[in-house]
PDB file of C-alpha atoms in Angstrom:
ATOM      1  CA  UNK A 564      22.701 -15.602  12.737  1.00  0.00           C
ATOM      2  CA  UNK A 565      23.603 -13.619   9.653  1.00  0.00           C
ATOM      3  CA  UNK A 566      23.841  -9.857  10.077  1.00  0.00           C
ATOM      4  CA  UNK A 567      24.143  -7.339   7.257  1.00  0.00           C
ATOM      5  CA  UNK A 568      25.112  -3.673   7.331  1.00  0.00           C
ATOM      6  CA  UNK A 569      24.962  -1.256   4.416  1.00  0.00           C
ATOM      7  CA  UNK A 570      27.441   1.589   4.100  1.00  0.00           C
ATOM      8  CA  UNK A 571      28.142   4.320   1.600  1.00  0.00           C
ATOM      9  CA  UNK A 572      27.410   7.960   0.747  1.00  0.00           C
ATOM     10  CA  UNK A 573      23.967   9.259   1.543  1.00  0.00           C
ATOM     11  CA  UNK A 574      24.078  11.892  -1.177  1.00  0.00           C
ATOM     12  CA  UNK A 575      25.032  11.379  -4.813  1.00  0.00           C
ATOM     13  CA  UNK A 576      24.974  13.943  -7.597  1.00  0.00           C
ATOM     14  CA  UNK A 577      22.932  13.343 -10.753  1.00  0.00           C
ATOM     15  CA  UNK A 578      24.839  11.477 -13.512  1.00  0.00           C
ATOM     16  CA  UNK A 579      27.342  10.104 -10.994  1.00  0.00           C
ATOM     17  CA  UNK A 580      27.719   6.537  -9.709  1.00  0.00           C
ATOM     18  CA  UNK A 581      26.072   5.322  -6.527  1.00  0.00           C
ATOM     19  CA  UNK A 582      28.320   2.931  -4.598  1.00  0.00           C
ATOM     20  CA  UNK A 583      27.235   0.927  -1.574  1.00  0.00           C
ATOM     21  CA  UNK A 584      28.800  -1.923   0.393  1.00  0.00           C
ATOM     22  CA  UNK A 585      27.095  -4.577   2.486  1.00  0.00           C
ATOM     23  CA  UNK A 586      29.242  -6.114   5.203  1.00  0.00           C
ATOM     24  CA  UNK A 587      28.212  -9.597   6.239  1.00  0.00           C
ATOM     25  CA  UNK A 588      28.819 -11.219   9.599  1.00  0.00           C
ATOM     26  CA  UNK A 589      27.785 -14.655  10.789  1.00  0.00           C
ATOM     27  CA  UNK A 590      27.834 -16.203   7.339  1.00  0.00           C
ATOM     28  CA  UNK A 591      30.130 -16.906   4.402  1.00  0.00           C
ATOM     29  CA  UNK A 592      29.659 -14.772   1.360  1.00  0.00           C
ATOM     30  CA  UNK A 593      31.204 -17.441  -0.874  1.00  0.00           C
ATOM     31  CA  UNK A 594      27.935 -19.293  -1.094  1.00  0.00           C
ATOM     32  CA  UNK A 595      24.243 -18.443  -1.061  1.00  0.00           C
ATOM     33  CA  UNK A 596      22.342 -15.511  -2.538  1.00  0.00           C
ATOM     34  CA  UNK A 597      23.107 -11.874  -1.723  1.00  0.00           C
ATOM     35  CA  UNK A 598      20.672  -9.255  -2.982  1.00  0.00           C
ATOM     36  CA  UNK A 599      20.187  -5.534  -3.321  1.00  0.00           C
ATOM     37  CA  UNK A 600      16.615  -4.252  -3.038  1.00  0.00           C
ATOM     38  CA  UNK A 601      15.499  -0.627  -2.946  1.00  0.00           C
ATOM     39  CA  UNK A 602      12.454   1.317  -1.810  1.00  0.00           C
ATOM     40  CA  UNK A 603      11.737   4.892  -2.926  1.00  0.00           C
ATOM     41  CA  UNK A 604      10.311   7.014  -0.091  1.00  0.00           C
ATOM     42  CA  UNK A 605       6.704   6.050   0.559  1.00  0.00           C
ATOM     43  CA  UNK A 606       6.680   3.455  -2.198  1.00  0.00           C
ATOM     44  CA  UNK A 607       7.079  -0.278  -2.742  1.00  0.00           C
ATOM     45  CA  UNK A 608      10.048  -2.590  -3.060  1.00  0.00           C
ATOM     46  CA  UNK A 609      12.135  -3.069  -6.205  1.00  0.00           C
ATOM     47  CA  UNK A 610      14.615  -5.906  -6.656  1.00  0.00           C
ATOM     48  CA  UNK A 611      17.878  -4.641  -8.138  1.00  0.00           C
ATOM     49  CA  UNK A 612      19.774  -7.921  -8.448  1.00  0.00           C
ATOM     50  CA  UNK A 613      21.732 -10.597  -6.652  1.00  0.00           C
ATOM     51  CA  UNK A 614      25.082 -12.310  -6.654  1.00  0.00           C
ATOM     52  CA  UNK A 615      25.311 -16.003  -5.819  1.00  0.00           C
ATOM     53  CA  UNK A 616      27.724 -18.862  -5.512  1.00  0.00           C
ATOM     54  CA  UNK A 617      30.589 -16.485  -5.048  1.00  0.00           C
ATOM     55  CA  UNK A 618      30.339 -14.549  -8.275  1.00  0.00           C
ATOM     56  CA  UNK A 619      27.419 -15.258 -10.603  1.00  0.00           C
ATOM     57  CA  UNK A 620      25.001 -12.376 -11.003  1.00  0.00           C
ATOM     58  CA  UNK A 621      21.398 -11.752 -11.996  1.00  0.00           C
ATOM     59  CA  UNK A 622      20.098  -8.217 -12.513  1.00  0.00           C
ATOM     60  CA  UNK A 623      16.718  -6.580 -12.987  1.00  0.00           C
ATOM     61  CA  UNK A 624      16.460  -5.877 -16.727  1.00  0.00           C
ATOM     62  CA  UNK A 625      15.078  -2.413 -15.946  1.00  0.00           C
ATOM     63  CA  UNK A 626      18.425  -1.503 -14.347  1.00  0.00           C
ATOM     64  CA  UNK A 627      20.799  -3.982 -15.957  1.00  0.00           C
ATOM     65  CA  UNK A 628      22.648  -1.478 -18.138  1.00  0.00           C
ATOM     66  CA  UNK A 629      23.595   0.573 -15.070  1.00  0.00           C
ATOM     67  CA  UNK A 630      24.117  -2.026 -12.332  1.00  0.00           C
ATOM     68  CA  UNK A 631      27.114  -3.988 -11.144  1.00  0.00           C
ATOM     69  CA  UNK A 632      27.076  -6.239  -8.088  1.00  0.00           C
ATOM     70  CA  UNK A 633      30.368  -7.716  -6.953  1.00  0.00           C
ATOM     71  CA  UNK A 634      31.719  -9.647  -3.997  1.00  0.00           C
ATOM     72  CA  UNK A 635      34.944  -9.427  -2.019  1.00  0.00           C
ATOM     73  CA  UNK A 636      35.338 -12.717  -0.202  1.00  0.00           C
ATOM     74  CA  UNK A 637      38.463 -11.552   1.650  1.00  0.00           C
ATOM     75  CA  UNK A 638      36.409  -8.832   3.353  1.00  0.00           C
ATOM     76  CA  UNK A 639      33.171 -10.831   3.452  1.00  0.00           C
ATOM     77  CA  UNK A 640      31.245  -8.055   1.801  1.00  0.00           C
ATOM     78  CA  UNK A 641      29.426  -7.409  -1.446  1.00  0.00           C
ATOM     79  CA  UNK A 642      28.885  -4.171  -3.290  1.00  0.00           C
ATOM     80  CA  UNK A 643      26.460  -2.311  -5.526  1.00  0.00           C
ATOM     81  CA  UNK A 644      27.354   0.206  -8.194  1.00  0.00           C
ATOM     82  CA  UNK A 645      24.592   2.063 -10.023  1.00  0.00           C
ATOM     83  CA  UNK A 646      25.775   4.444 -12.715  1.00  0.00           C
ATOM     84  CA  UNK A 647      24.250   7.567 -14.268  1.00  0.00           C
ATOM     85  CA  UNK A 648      21.870   8.133 -11.380  1.00  0.00           C
ATOM     86  CA  UNK A 649      18.892  10.481 -11.496  1.00  0.00           C
ATOM     87  CA  UNK A 650      16.411  11.676  -8.888  1.00  0.00           C
ATOM     88  CA  UNK A 651      14.370   8.545  -9.636  1.00  0.00           C
ATOM     89  CA  UNK A 652      17.132   6.508  -7.986  1.00  0.00           C
ATOM     90  CA  UNK A 653      16.543   8.201  -4.630  1.00  0.00           C
ATOM     91  CA  UNK A 654      15.564   5.384  -2.294  1.00  0.00           C
ATOM     92  CA  UNK A 655      16.378   3.365   0.781  1.00  0.00           C
ATOM     93  CA  UNK A 656      18.756   0.656  -0.384  1.00  0.00           C
ATOM     94  CA  UNK A 657      18.711  -2.679   1.409  1.00  0.00           C
ATOM     95  CA  UNK A 658      21.059  -5.608   1.179  1.00  0.00           C
ATOM     96  CA  UNK A 659      19.590  -9.007   1.978  1.00  0.00           C
ATOM     97  CA  UNK A 660      20.549 -12.656   2.006  1.00  0.00           C
ATOM     98  CA  UNK A 661      18.831 -15.859   0.992  1.00  0.00           C
ATOM     99  CA  UNK A 662      17.199 -17.536  -1.982  1.00  0.00           C
ATOM    100  CA  UNK A 663      14.168 -16.008  -0.295  1.00  0.00           C
ATOM    101  CA  UNK A 664      15.561 -12.889   1.404  1.00  0.00           C
ATOM    102  CA  UNK A 665      15.514 -13.788   5.062  1.00  0.00           C
ATOM    103  CA  UNK A 666      18.126 -11.525   6.603  1.00  0.00           C
ATOM    104  CA  UNK A 667      18.153  -7.819   5.757  1.00  0.00           C
ATOM    105  CA  UNK A 668      20.331  -4.877   6.561  1.00  0.00           C
ATOM    106  CA  UNK A 669      18.749  -1.877   8.232  1.00  0.00           C
ATOM    107  CA  UNK A 670      18.754   0.036   4.949  1.00  0.00           C
ATOM    108  CA  UNK A 671      20.487   3.219   3.928  1.00  0.00           C
ATOM    109  CA  UNK A 672      18.851   6.254   2.351  1.00  0.00           C
ATOM    110  CA  UNK A 673      20.570   7.488  -0.776  1.00  0.00           C
ATOM    111  CA  UNK A 674      19.434  10.836  -2.133  1.00  0.00           C
ATOM    112  CA  UNK A 675      20.295  11.902  -5.658  1.00  0.00           C
ATOM    113  CA  UNK A 676      20.557  15.666  -5.769  1.00  0.00           C
ATOM    114  CA  UNK A 677      22.944  18.373  -6.876  1.00  0.00           C
TER     115      UNK A 677
ATOM    116  CA  UNK B 408       7.811  -9.334 -15.583  1.00  0.00           C
ATOM    117  CA  UNK B 409       5.477 -11.212 -13.288  1.00  0.00           C
ATOM    118  CA  UNK B 410       3.200  -8.489 -11.959  1.00  0.00           C
ATOM    119  CA  UNK B 411       1.931  -8.998  -8.423  1.00  0.00           C
ATOM    120  CA  UNK B 412      -1.347  -7.349  -7.456  1.00  0.00           C
ATOM    121  CA  UNK B 413      -2.283  -7.045  -3.798  1.00  0.00           C
ATOM    122  CA  UNK B 414      -5.654  -6.169  -2.370  1.00  0.00           C
ATOM    123  CA  UNK B 415      -6.747  -4.210  -0.553  1.00  0.00           C
ATOM    124  CA  UNK B 416      -4.135  -1.450  -0.645  1.00  0.00           C
ATOM    125  CA  UNK B 417      -5.137  -0.524   2.891  1.00  0.00           C
ATOM    126  CA  UNK B 418      -7.550  -1.664   5.557  1.00  0.00           C
ATOM    127  CA  UNK B 419      -8.681  -0.599   9.005  1.00  0.00           C
ATOM    128  CA  UNK B 420      -9.180  -3.263  11.637  1.00  0.00           C
ATOM    129  CA  UNK B 421      -9.461  -3.704  15.380  1.00  0.00           C
ATOM    130  CA  UNK B 422      -7.389  -5.768  17.756  1.00  0.00           C
ATOM    131  CA  UNK B 423      -8.728  -9.299  17.680  1.00  0.00           C
ATOM    132  CA  UNK B 424     -10.082  -9.088  14.132  1.00  0.00           C
ATOM    133  CA  UNK B 425      -9.359 -11.684  11.480  1.00  0.00           C
ATOM    134  CA  UNK B 426      -7.563 -10.039   8.568  1.00  0.00           C
ATOM    135  CA  UNK B 427      -7.101 -11.398   5.056  1.00  0.00           C
ATOM    136  CA  UNK B 428      -4.832  -9.955   2.368  1.00  0.00           C
ATOM    137  CA  UNK B 429      -4.741 -11.337  -1.141  1.00  0.00           C
ATOM    138  CA  UNK B 430      -2.058 -11.359  -3.792  1.00  0.00           C
ATOM    139  CA  UNK B 431      -2.555 -12.310  -7.421  1.00  0.00           C
ATOM    140  CA  UNK B 432       0.200 -13.100  -9.895  1.00  0.00           C
ATOM    141  CA  UNK B 433      -0.057 -12.345 -13.587  1.00  0.00           C
ATOM    142  CA  UNK B 434       1.073 -15.894 -14.398  1.00  0.00           C
ATOM    143  CA  UNK B 435       1.411 -19.081 -12.398  1.00  0.00           C
ATOM    144  CA  UNK B 436       4.237 -18.927  -9.894  1.00  0.00           C
ATOM    145  CA  UNK B 437       3.387 -22.351  -8.416  1.00  0.00           C
ATOM    146  CA  UNK B 438       4.156 -21.895  -4.690  1.00  0.00           C
ATOM    147  CA  UNK B 439       7.040 -19.418  -4.950  1.00  0.00           C
ATOM    148  CA  UNK B 440       5.223 -16.723  -3.003  1.00  0.00           C
ATOM    149  CA  UNK B 441       6.526 -15.037   0.125  1.00  0.00           C
ATOM    150  CA  UNK B 442       5.030 -12.545   2.569  1.00  0.00           C
ATOM    151  CA  UNK B 443       6.818  -9.741   4.376  1.00  0.00           C
ATOM    152  CA  UNK B 444       5.827  -7.345   7.150  1.00  0.00           C
ATOM    153  CA  UNK B 445       7.343  -3.869   7.227  1.00  0.00           C
ATOM    154  CA  UNK B 446       7.076  -1.277   9.968  1.00  0.00           C
ATOM    155  CA  UNK B 447       7.972   2.398   9.434  1.00  0.00           C
ATOM    156  CA  UNK B 448      11.709   2.970   9.177  1.00  0.00           C
ATOM    157  CA  UNK B 449      12.489  -0.743   9.353  1.00  0.00           C
ATOM    158  CA  UNK B 450      13.544  -3.406   6.902  1.00  0.00           C
ATOM    159  CA  UNK B 451      10.958  -5.942   5.749  1.00  0.00           C
ATOM    160  CA  UNK B 452      10.622  -9.045   7.900  1.00  0.00           C
ATOM    161  CA  UNK B 453       9.980 -12.431   6.306  1.00  0.00           C
ATOM    162  CA  UNK B 454       6.777 -13.979   7.660  1.00  0.00           C
ATOM    163  CA  UNK B 455       5.921 -16.800   5.266  1.00  0.00           C
ATOM    164  CA  UNK B 456       7.763 -18.444   2.387  1.00  0.00           C
ATOM    165  CA  UNK B 457       6.765 -20.986  -0.213  1.00  0.00           C
ATOM    166  CA  UNK B 458       3.172 -19.770   0.088  1.00  0.00           C
ATOM    167  CA  UNK B 459       2.400 -21.431   3.417  1.00  0.00           C
ATOM    168  CA  UNK B 460       5.564 -22.142   5.438  1.00  0.00           C
ATOM    169  CA  UNK B 461       5.840 -20.055   8.577  1.00  0.00           C
ATOM    170  CA  UNK B 462       9.283 -18.521   9.066  1.00  0.00           C
ATOM    171  CA  UNK B 463      10.949 -19.501  12.325  1.00  0.00           C
ATOM    172  CA  UNK B 464       9.927 -17.260  15.204  1.00  0.00           C
ATOM    173  CA  UNK B 465       6.810 -15.860  13.512  1.00  0.00           C
ATOM    174  CA  UNK B 466       3.610 -16.206  15.599  1.00  0.00           C
ATOM    175  CA  UNK B 467       1.185 -18.898  14.539  1.00  0.00           C
ATOM    176  CA  UNK B 468      -1.635 -16.358  14.082  1.00  0.00           C
ATOM    177  CA  UNK B 469      -0.031 -15.685  10.690  1.00  0.00           C
ATOM    178  CA  UNK B 470      -0.805 -18.161   7.929  1.00  0.00           C
ATOM    179  CA  UNK B 471      -0.526 -18.321   4.182  1.00  0.00           C
ATOM    180  CA  UNK B 472      -2.302 -20.279   1.501  1.00  0.00           C
ATOM    181  CA  UNK B 473      -2.655 -20.574  -2.242  1.00  0.00           C
ATOM    182  CA  UNK B 474      -0.817 -21.758  -5.304  1.00  0.00           C
ATOM    183  CA  UNK B 475      -0.589 -20.879  -8.962  1.00  0.00           C
ATOM    184  CA  UNK B 476      -1.800 -17.315  -9.247  1.00  0.00           C
ATOM    185  CA  UNK B 477      -3.891 -16.644  -6.122  1.00  0.00           C
ATOM    186  CA  UNK B 478      -2.524 -16.373  -2.612  1.00  0.00           C
ATOM    187  CA  UNK B 479      -3.745 -15.248   0.796  1.00  0.00           C
ATOM    188  CA  UNK B 480      -2.133 -14.022   3.992  1.00  0.00           C
ATOM    189  CA  UNK B 481      -4.347 -14.367   7.051  1.00  0.00           C
ATOM    190  CA  UNK B 482      -3.867 -12.945  10.518  1.00  0.00           C
ATOM    191  CA  UNK B 483      -6.261 -14.915  12.709  1.00  0.00           C
ATOM    192  CA  UNK B 484      -6.448 -12.427  15.595  1.00  0.00           C
ATOM    193  CA  UNK B 485      -4.864  -9.049  14.973  1.00  0.00           C
ATOM    194  CA  UNK B 486      -2.503  -7.865  17.686  1.00  0.00           C
ATOM    195  CA  UNK B 487      -1.272  -4.297  18.343  1.00  0.00           C
ATOM    196  CA  UNK B 488       2.187  -5.140  16.986  1.00  0.00           C
ATOM    197  CA  UNK B 489       0.687  -6.325  13.683  1.00  0.00           C
ATOM    198  CA  UNK B 490      -0.209  -2.846  12.469  1.00  0.00           C
ATOM    199  CA  UNK B 491       2.204  -2.497   9.573  1.00  0.00           C
ATOM    200  CA  UNK B 492       2.477  -2.787   5.791  1.00  0.00           C
ATOM    201  CA  UNK B 493       2.496  -6.244   4.219  1.00  0.00           C
ATOM    202  CA  UNK B 494       4.087  -7.139   0.886  1.00  0.00           C
ATOM    203  CA  UNK B 495       3.884 -10.259  -1.222  1.00  0.00           C
ATOM    204  CA  UNK B 496       6.943 -11.288  -3.223  1.00  0.00           C
ATOM    205  CA  UNK B 497       7.376 -13.809  -6.034  1.00  0.00           C
ATOM    206  CA  UNK B 498      10.671 -15.684  -6.222  1.00  0.00           C
ATOM    207  CA  UNK B 499       9.565 -17.996  -9.036  1.00  0.00           C
ATOM    208  CA  UNK B 500      11.545 -16.150 -11.659  1.00  0.00           C
ATOM    209  CA  UNK B 501      13.660 -13.075 -12.106  1.00  0.00           C
ATOM    210  CA  UNK B 502      13.138 -10.206 -12.038  1.00  0.00           C
ATOM    211  CA  UNK B 503      11.747 -10.821  -8.575  1.00  0.00           C
ATOM    212  CA  UNK B 504       8.706  -8.648  -8.086  1.00  0.00           C
ATOM    213  CA  UNK B 505       6.716  -7.423  -5.109  1.00  0.00           C
ATOM    214  CA  UNK B 506       3.127  -6.441  -4.582  1.00  0.00           C
ATOM    215  CA  UNK B 507       2.433  -2.796  -3.970  1.00  0.00           C
ATOM    216  CA  UNK B 508       1.723  -3.368  -0.288  1.00  0.00           C
ATOM    217  CA  UNK B 509      -1.249  -3.472   2.065  1.00  0.00           C
ATOM    218  CA  UNK B 510      -1.233  -1.058   4.974  1.00  0.00           C
ATOM    219  CA  UNK B 511      -3.053  -2.398   8.026  1.00  0.00           C
ATOM    220  CA  UNK B 512      -4.224   0.452  10.227  1.00  0.00           C
ATOM    221  CA  UNK B 513      -5.992   0.692  13.548  1.00  0.00           C
ATOM    222  CA  UNK B 514      -9.729   1.235  13.365  1.00  0.00           C
TER     223      UNK B 514
END
């Protein structure tokens, strides 16, 4: 069974870059779909983007200018970078796998604040 | 974007009740509709994909139906562990979008 675990800073300053990593076990990151999805406190889910087939990407147009998703096959993990963050980017960030997200990480809260 | 509208936004029900949640897409998404259950502080859990296919390990009291723009999630007999928030999700096209959620509370 695939297991995912997010890691990264829980606090980011406004205008800086949010960086998170999702470590995958039980599955190869070279194939399949690997997504980032976020959820502001008390609100709904927002798809950020995914990386698939080892390197192709698809991003939410609302975030596309600020988002980069990449994969490191040697470490079996994939990463999210979100630049120029504001308080509106405060959310629980989840990584997930699947063409329909089936396996999810536990989520990590990232707060944007000075 | 393909907007997904869920109703109701919340409901109160008793153990044993039949519960129905609906999700409407702004345009046809054929059968690319998925349902998730989320409990406080936890990641969403996939219940149903492709509108009506039960994910492995999910109890058979959960069922999904619909195609095109109108979809339904039904819980045939609500159990204590089913009190949670439910989200629909379209994977027909990107950007993937989710409904705003339906919170199922204890009456």
